[in-house]
PDB file of C-alpha atoms in Angstrom:
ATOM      1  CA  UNK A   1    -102.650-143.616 189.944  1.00 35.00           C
ATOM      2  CA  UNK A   2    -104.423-144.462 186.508  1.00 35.00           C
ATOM      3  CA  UNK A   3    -105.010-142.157 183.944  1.00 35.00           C
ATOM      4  CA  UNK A   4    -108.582-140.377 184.747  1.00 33.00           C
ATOM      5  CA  UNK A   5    -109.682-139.257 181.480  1.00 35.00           C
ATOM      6  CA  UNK A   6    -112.655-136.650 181.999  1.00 36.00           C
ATOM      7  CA  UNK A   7    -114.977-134.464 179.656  1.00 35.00           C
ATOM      8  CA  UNK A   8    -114.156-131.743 181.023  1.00 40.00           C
ATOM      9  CA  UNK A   9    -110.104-131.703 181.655  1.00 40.00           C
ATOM     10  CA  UNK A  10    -108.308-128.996 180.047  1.00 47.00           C
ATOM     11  CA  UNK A  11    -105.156-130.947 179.136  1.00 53.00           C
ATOM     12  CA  UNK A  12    -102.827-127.581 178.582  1.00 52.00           C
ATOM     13  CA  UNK A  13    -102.905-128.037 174.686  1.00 56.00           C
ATOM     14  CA  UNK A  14    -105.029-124.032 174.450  1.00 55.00           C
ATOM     15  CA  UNK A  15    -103.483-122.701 177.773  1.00 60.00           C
ATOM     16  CA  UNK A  16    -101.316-120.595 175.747  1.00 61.00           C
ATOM     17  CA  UNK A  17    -104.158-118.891 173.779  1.00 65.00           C
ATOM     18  CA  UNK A  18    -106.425-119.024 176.930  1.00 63.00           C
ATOM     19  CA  UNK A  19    -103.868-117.050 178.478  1.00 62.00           C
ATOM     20  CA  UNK A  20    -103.638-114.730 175.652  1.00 64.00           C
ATOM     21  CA  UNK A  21    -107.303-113.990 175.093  1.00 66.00           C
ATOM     22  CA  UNK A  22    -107.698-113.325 178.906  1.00 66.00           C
ATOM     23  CA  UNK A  23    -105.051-110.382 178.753  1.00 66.00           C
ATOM     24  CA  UNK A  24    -107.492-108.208 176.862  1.00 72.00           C
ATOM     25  CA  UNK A  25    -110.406-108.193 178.849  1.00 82.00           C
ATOM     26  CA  UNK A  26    -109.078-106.137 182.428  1.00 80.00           C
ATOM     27  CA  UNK A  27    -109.514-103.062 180.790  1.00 80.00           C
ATOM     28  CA  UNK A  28    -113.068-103.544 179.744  1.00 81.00           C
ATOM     29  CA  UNK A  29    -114.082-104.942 183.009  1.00 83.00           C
ATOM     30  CA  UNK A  30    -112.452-102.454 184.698  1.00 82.00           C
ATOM     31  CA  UNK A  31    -114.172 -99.483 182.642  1.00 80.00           C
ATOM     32  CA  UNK A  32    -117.592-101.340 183.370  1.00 83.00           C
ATOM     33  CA  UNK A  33    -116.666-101.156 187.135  1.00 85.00           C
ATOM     34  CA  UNK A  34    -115.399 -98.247 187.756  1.00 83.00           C
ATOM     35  CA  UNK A  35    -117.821 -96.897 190.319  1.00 86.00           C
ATOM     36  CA  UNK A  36    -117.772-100.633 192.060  1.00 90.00           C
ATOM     37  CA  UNK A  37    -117.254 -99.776 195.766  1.00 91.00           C
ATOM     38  CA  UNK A  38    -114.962-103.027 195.855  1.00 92.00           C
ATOM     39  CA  UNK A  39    -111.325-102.755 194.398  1.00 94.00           C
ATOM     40  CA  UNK A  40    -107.998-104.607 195.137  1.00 96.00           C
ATOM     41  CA  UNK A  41    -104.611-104.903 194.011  1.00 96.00           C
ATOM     42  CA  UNK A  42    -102.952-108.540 192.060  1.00 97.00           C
ATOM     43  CA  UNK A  43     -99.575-108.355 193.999  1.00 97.00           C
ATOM     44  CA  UNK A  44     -99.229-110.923 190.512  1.00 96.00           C
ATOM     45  CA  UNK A  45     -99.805-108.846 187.592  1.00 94.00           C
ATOM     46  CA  UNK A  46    -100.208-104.734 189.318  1.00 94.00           C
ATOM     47  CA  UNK A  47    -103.654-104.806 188.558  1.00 94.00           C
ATOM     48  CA  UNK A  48    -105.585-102.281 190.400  1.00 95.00           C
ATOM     49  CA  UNK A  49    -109.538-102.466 190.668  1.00 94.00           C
ATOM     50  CA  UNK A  50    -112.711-104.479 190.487  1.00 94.00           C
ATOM     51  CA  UNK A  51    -112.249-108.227 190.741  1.00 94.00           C
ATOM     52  CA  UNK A  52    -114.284-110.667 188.905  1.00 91.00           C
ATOM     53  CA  UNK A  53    -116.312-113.116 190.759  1.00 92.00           C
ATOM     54  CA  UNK A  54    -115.347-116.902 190.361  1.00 90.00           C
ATOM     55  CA  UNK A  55    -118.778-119.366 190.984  1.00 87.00           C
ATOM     56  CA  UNK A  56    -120.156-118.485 194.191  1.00 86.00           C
ATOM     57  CA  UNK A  57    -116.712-116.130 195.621  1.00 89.00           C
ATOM     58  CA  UNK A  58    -117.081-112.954 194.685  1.00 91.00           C
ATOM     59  CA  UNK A  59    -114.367-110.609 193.863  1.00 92.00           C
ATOM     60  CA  UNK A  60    -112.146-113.668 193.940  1.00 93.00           C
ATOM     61  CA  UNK A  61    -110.508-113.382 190.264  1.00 93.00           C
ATOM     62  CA  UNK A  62    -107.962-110.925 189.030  1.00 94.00           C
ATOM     63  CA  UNK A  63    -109.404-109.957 185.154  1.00 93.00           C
ATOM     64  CA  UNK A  64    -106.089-109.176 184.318  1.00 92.00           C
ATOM     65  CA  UNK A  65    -103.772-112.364 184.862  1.00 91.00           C
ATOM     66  CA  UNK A  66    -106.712-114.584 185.617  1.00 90.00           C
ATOM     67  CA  UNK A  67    -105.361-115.621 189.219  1.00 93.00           C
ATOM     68  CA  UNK A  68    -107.560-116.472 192.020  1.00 94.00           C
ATOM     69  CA  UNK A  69    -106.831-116.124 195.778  1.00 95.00           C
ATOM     70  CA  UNK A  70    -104.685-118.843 196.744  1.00 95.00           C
ATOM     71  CA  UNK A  71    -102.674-118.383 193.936  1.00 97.00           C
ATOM     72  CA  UNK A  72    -101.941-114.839 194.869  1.00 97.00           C
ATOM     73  CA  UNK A  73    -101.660-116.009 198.716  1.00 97.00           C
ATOM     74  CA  UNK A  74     -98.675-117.878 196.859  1.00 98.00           C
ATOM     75  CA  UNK A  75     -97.053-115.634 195.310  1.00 98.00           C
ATOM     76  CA  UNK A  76     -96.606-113.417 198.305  1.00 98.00           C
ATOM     77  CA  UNK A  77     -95.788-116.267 200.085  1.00 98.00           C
ATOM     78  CA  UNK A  78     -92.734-116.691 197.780  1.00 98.00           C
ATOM     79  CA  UNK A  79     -91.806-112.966 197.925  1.00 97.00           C
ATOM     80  CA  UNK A  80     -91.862-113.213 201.486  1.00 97.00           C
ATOM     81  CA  UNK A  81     -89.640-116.143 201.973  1.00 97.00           C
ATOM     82  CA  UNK A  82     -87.128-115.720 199.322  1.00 97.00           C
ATOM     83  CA  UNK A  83     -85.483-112.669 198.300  1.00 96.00           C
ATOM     84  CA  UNK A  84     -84.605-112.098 194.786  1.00 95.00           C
ATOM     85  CA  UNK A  85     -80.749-113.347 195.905  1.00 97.00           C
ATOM     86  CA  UNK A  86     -81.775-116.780 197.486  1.00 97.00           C
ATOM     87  CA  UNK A  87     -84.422-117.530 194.842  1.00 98.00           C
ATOM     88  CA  UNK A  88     -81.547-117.134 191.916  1.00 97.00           C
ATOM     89  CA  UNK A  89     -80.112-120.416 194.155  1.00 98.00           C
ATOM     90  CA  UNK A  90     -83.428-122.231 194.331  1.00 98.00           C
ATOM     91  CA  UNK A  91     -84.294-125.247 191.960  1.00 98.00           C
ATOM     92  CA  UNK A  92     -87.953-126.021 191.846  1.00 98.00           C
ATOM     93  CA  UNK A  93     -90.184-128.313 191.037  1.00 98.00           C
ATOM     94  CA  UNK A  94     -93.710-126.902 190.092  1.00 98.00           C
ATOM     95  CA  UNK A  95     -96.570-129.779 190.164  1.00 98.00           C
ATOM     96  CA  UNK A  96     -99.376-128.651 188.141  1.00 96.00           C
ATOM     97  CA  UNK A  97     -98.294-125.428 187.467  1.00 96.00           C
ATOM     98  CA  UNK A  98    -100.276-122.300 187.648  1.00 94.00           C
ATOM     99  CA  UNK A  99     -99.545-119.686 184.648  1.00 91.00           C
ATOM    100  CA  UNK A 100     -98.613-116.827 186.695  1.00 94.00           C
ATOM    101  CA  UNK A 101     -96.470-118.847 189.210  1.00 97.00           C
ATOM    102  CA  UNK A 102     -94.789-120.963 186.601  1.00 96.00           C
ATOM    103  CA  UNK A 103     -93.521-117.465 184.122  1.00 95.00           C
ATOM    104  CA  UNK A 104     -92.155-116.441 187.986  1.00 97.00           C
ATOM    105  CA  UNK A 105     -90.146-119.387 188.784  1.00 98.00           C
ATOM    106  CA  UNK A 106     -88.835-118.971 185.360  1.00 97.00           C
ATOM    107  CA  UNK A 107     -87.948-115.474 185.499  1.00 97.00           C
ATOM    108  CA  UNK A 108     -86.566-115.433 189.344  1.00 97.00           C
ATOM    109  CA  UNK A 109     -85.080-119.198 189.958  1.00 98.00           C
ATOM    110  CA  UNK A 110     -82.020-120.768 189.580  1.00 98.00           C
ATOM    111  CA  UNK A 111     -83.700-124.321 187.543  1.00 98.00           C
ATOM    112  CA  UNK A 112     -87.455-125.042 186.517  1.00 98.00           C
ATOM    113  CA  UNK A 113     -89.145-128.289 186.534  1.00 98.00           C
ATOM    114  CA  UNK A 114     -92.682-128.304 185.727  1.00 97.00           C
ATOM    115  CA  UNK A 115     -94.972-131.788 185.938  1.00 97.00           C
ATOM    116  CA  UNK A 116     -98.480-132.792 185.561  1.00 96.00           C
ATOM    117  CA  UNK A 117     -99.982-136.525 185.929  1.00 94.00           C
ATOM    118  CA  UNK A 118    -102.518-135.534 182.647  1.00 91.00           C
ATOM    119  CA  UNK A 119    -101.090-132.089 181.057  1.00 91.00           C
ATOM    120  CA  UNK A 120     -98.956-131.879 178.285  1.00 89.00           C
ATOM    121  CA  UNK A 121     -97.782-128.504 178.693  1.00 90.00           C
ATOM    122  CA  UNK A 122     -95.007-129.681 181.308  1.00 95.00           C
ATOM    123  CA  UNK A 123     -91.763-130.786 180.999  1.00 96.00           C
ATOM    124  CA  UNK A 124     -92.576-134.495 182.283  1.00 97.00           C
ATOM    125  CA  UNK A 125     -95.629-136.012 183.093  1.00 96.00           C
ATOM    126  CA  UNK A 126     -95.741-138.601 186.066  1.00 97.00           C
ATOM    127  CA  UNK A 127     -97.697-140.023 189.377  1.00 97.00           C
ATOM    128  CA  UNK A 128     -96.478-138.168 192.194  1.00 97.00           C
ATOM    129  CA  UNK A 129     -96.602-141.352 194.318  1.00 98.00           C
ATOM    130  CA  UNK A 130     -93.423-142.224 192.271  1.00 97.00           C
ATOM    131  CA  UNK A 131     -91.655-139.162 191.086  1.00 98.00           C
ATOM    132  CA  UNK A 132     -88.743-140.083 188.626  1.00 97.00           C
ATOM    133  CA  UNK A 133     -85.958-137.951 190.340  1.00 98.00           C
ATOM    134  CA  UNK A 134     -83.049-138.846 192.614  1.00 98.00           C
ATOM    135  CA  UNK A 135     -83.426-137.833 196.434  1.00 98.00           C
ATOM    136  CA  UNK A 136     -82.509-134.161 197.084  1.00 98.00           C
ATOM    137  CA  UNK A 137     -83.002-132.758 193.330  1.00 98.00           C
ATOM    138  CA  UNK A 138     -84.485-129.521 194.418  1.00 98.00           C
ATOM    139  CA  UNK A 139     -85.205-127.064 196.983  1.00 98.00           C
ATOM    140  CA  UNK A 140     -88.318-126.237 196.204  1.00 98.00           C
ATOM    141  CA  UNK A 141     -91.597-128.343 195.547  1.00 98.00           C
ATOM    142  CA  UNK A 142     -94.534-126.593 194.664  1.00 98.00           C
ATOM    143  CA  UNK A 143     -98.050-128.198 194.228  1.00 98.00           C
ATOM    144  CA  UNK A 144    -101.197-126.547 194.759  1.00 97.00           C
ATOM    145  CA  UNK A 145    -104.587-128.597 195.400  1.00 96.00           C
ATOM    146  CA  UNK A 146    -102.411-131.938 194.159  1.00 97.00           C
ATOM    147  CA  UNK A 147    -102.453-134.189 197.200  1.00 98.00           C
ATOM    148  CA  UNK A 148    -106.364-134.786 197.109  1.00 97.00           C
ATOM    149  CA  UNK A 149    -105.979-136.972 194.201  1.00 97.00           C
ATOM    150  CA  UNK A 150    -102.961-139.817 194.712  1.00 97.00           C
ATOM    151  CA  UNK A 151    -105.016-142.769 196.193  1.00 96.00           C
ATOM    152  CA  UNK A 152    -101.595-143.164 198.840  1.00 97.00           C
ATOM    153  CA  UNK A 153    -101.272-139.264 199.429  1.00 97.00           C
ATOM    154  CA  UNK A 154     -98.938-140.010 202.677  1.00 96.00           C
ATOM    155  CA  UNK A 155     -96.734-142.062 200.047  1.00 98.00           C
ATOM    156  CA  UNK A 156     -96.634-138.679 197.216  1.00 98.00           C
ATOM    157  CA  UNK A 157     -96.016-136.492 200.586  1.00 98.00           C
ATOM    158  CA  UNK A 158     -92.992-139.155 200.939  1.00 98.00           C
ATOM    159  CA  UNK A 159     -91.647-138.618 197.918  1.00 98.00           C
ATOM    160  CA  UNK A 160     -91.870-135.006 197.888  1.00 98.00           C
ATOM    161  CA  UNK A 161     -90.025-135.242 200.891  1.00 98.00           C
ATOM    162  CA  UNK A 162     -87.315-137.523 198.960  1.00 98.00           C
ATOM    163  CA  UNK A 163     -86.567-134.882 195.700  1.00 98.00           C
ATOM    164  CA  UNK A 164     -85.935-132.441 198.490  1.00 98.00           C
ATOM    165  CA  UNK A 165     -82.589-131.694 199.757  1.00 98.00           C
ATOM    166  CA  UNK A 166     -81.792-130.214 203.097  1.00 96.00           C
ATOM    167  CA  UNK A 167     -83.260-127.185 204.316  1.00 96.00           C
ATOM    168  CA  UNK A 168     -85.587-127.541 201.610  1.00 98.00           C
ATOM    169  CA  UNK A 169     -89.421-126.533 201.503  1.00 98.00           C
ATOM    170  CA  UNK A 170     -92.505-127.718 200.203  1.00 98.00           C
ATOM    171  CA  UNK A 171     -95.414-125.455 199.673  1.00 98.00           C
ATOM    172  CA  UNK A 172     -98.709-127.788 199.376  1.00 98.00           C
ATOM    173  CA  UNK A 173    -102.469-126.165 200.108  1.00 96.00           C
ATOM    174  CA  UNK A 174    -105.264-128.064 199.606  1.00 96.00           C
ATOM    175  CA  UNK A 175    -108.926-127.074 199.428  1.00 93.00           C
ATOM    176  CA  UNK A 176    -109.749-127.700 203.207  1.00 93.00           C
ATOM    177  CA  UNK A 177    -113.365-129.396 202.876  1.00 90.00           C
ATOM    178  CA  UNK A 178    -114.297-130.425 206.273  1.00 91.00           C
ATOM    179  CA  UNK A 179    -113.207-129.624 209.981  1.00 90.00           C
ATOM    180  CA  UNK A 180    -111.803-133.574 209.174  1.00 96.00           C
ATOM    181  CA  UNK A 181    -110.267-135.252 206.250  1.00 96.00           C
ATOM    182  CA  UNK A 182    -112.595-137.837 205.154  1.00 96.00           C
ATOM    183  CA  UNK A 183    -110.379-140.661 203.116  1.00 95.00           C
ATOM    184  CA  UNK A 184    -112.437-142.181 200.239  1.00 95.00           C
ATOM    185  CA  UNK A 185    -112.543-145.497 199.549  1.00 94.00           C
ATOM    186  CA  UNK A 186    -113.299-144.501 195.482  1.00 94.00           C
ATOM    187  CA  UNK A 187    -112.686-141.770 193.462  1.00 94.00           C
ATOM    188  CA  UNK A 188    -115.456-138.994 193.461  1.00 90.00           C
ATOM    189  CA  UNK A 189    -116.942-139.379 189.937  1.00 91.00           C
ATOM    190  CA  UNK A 190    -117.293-135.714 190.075  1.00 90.00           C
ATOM    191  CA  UNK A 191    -114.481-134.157 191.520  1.00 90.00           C
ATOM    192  CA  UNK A 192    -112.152-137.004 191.397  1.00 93.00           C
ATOM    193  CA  UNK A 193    -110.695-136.539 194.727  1.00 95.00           C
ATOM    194  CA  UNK A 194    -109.639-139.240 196.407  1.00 96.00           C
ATOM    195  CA  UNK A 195    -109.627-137.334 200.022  1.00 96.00           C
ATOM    196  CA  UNK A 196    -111.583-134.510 200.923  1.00 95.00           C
ATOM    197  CA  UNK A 197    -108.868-132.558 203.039  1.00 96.00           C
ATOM    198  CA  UNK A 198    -109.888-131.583 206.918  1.00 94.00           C
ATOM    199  CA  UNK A 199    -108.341-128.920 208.999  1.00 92.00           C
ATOM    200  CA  UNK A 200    -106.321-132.009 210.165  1.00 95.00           C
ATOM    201  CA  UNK A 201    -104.563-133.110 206.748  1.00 96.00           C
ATOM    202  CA  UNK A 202    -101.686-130.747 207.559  1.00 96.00           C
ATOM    203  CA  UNK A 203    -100.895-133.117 210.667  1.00 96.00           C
ATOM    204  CA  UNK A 204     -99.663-135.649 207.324  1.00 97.00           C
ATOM    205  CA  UNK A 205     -97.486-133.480 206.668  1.00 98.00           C
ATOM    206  CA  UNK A 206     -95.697-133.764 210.221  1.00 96.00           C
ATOM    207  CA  UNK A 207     -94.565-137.112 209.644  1.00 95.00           C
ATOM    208  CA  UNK A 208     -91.895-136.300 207.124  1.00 96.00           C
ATOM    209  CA  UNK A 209     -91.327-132.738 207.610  1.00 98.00           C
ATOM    210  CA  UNK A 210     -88.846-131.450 210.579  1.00 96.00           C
ATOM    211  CA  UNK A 211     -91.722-128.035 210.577  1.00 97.00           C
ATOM    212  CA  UNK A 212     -95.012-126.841 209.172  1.00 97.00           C
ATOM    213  CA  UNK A 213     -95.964-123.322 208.841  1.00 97.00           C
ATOM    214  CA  UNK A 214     -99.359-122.345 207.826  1.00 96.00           C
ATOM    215  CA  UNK A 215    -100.081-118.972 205.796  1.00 96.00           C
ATOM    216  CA  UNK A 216    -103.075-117.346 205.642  1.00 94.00           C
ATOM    217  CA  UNK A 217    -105.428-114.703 204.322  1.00 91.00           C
ATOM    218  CA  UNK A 218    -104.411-112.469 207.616  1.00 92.00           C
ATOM    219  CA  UNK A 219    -100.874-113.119 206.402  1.00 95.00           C
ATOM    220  CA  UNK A 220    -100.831-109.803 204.345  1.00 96.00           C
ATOM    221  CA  UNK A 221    -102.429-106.923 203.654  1.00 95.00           C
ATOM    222  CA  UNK A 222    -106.412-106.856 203.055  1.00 94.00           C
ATOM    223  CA  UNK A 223    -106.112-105.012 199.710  1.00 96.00           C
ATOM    224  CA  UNK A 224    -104.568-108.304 197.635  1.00 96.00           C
ATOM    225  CA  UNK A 225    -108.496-109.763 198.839  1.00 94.00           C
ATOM    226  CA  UNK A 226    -106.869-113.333 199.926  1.00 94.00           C
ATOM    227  CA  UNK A 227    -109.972-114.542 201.400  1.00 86.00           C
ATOM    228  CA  UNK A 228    -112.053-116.919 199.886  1.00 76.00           C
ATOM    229  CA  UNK A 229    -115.736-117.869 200.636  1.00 62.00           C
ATOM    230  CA  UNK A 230    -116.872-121.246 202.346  1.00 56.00           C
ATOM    231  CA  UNK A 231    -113.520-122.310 202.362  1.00 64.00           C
ATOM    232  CA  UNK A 232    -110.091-121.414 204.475  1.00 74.00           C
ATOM    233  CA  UNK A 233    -107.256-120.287 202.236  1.00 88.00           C
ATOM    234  CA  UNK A 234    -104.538-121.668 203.864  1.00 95.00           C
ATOM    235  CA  UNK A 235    -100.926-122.705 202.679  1.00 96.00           C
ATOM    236  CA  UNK A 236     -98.652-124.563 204.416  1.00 97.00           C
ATOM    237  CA  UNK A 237     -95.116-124.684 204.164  1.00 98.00           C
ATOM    238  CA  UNK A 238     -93.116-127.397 204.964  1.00 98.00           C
ATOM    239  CA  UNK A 239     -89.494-127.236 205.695  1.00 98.00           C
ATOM    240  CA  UNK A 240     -86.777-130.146 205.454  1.00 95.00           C
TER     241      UNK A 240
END
């Protein structure tokens, strides 16, 4: 994959002070919606109350940590399959990693590995279509809304399958589009995808992986507001 350079990618440089900035604005939000009839909890950051809307979802983001639905989907996910014994064992990889996620993995996991084809706030940058590790480095590969960009995304779903060692998983959403993936034959000037996922991309993930299990909003309870608008929040997990 070549280097897309675009106007308006956030390269990771200002995360750090993004991240910062955003921690002081729950309280004021919450203050000016405090009679909202519409409050949920961040299983993330214990936020409790109004969330803020996020284009045309509303109540999708937390004010407090700044995570939207399928990042909080996620992390419950990850509670939910790993107690706090099993993750201290767990090596992961974490492909474009999310703020919240990637101060978890940190805090819970045996090893961290965090990549990014463009970021530079990552410990190595690369093309997942040829990831520079030796089969069965870790147990855990995360990457969220990643696979709609490799132009060979059954190759990058090889090689995930490759770093992973036995009875590994891969976790790997991405924004389902259409009732069928539609594989383009450029990039989307606009979006940059290179395949707008169907409800039928997870069937991809079949070929290498012995099982796929797909979470969902009605995964867990109705107070974290998983849901999201227009689209289906849905994560699958894929097991070695």
């Amino acid at each position: 994959m070549k280097n897309i350079q675009s106007p308006r990618y956030n390269n990771g440089r200002y995360k750090k002070i993004e991240y910062f900035l955003k921690g002081f604005r729950a309280p004021f939000f919450k203050l000016l919606h405090l009679n909202s009839n519409h409050k949920f909890n961040c299983p993330i950051c214990n936020y409790h109350g109004a969330f803020m809307r996020k284009n045309n979802r509303p109540h999708a983001k937390c004010p407090k940590c700044g995570e939207l639905e399928r990042v909080r989907l996620a992390y419950l996910t990850l509670l939910s399959i790993y107690s706090k014994q099993k993750a201290s064992q767990v090596e992961v990889l974490h492909i474009s990693p999310e703020n919240s996620l990637r101060k978890y993995f940190i805090k819970n996991y045996k090893s961290y590995t965090s990549a990014d084809l463009h970021r530079q706030d990552v410990d190595y940058q690369f093309d997942i279509q040829d990831i520079p590790f030796p089969n069965e480095s870790f147990d855990l590969v995360f990457a969220s809304h990643v696979l709609e960009y490799p132009e060979n995304d059954k190759k990058a779903i090889g090689e995930i399958r490759r770093v992973l060692r036995k009875n590994g998983i891969a976790m790997l959403p991405v924004p389902i589009i259409h009732k069928k993936t539609k594989d383009l034959q450029k990039r989307d000037p606009i979006n940059r995808m290179m395949h707008e996922p169907g409800l039928d991309f997870f069937e991809r993930y079949k070929e290498h992986f012995e099982s796929v299990d797909i979470y969902d909003s009605k995964s867990f309870d109705d107070s974290f507001n998983l849901k999201e608008y227009e689209t289906h929040n849905l994560l699958p997990v894929c097991k070695t």
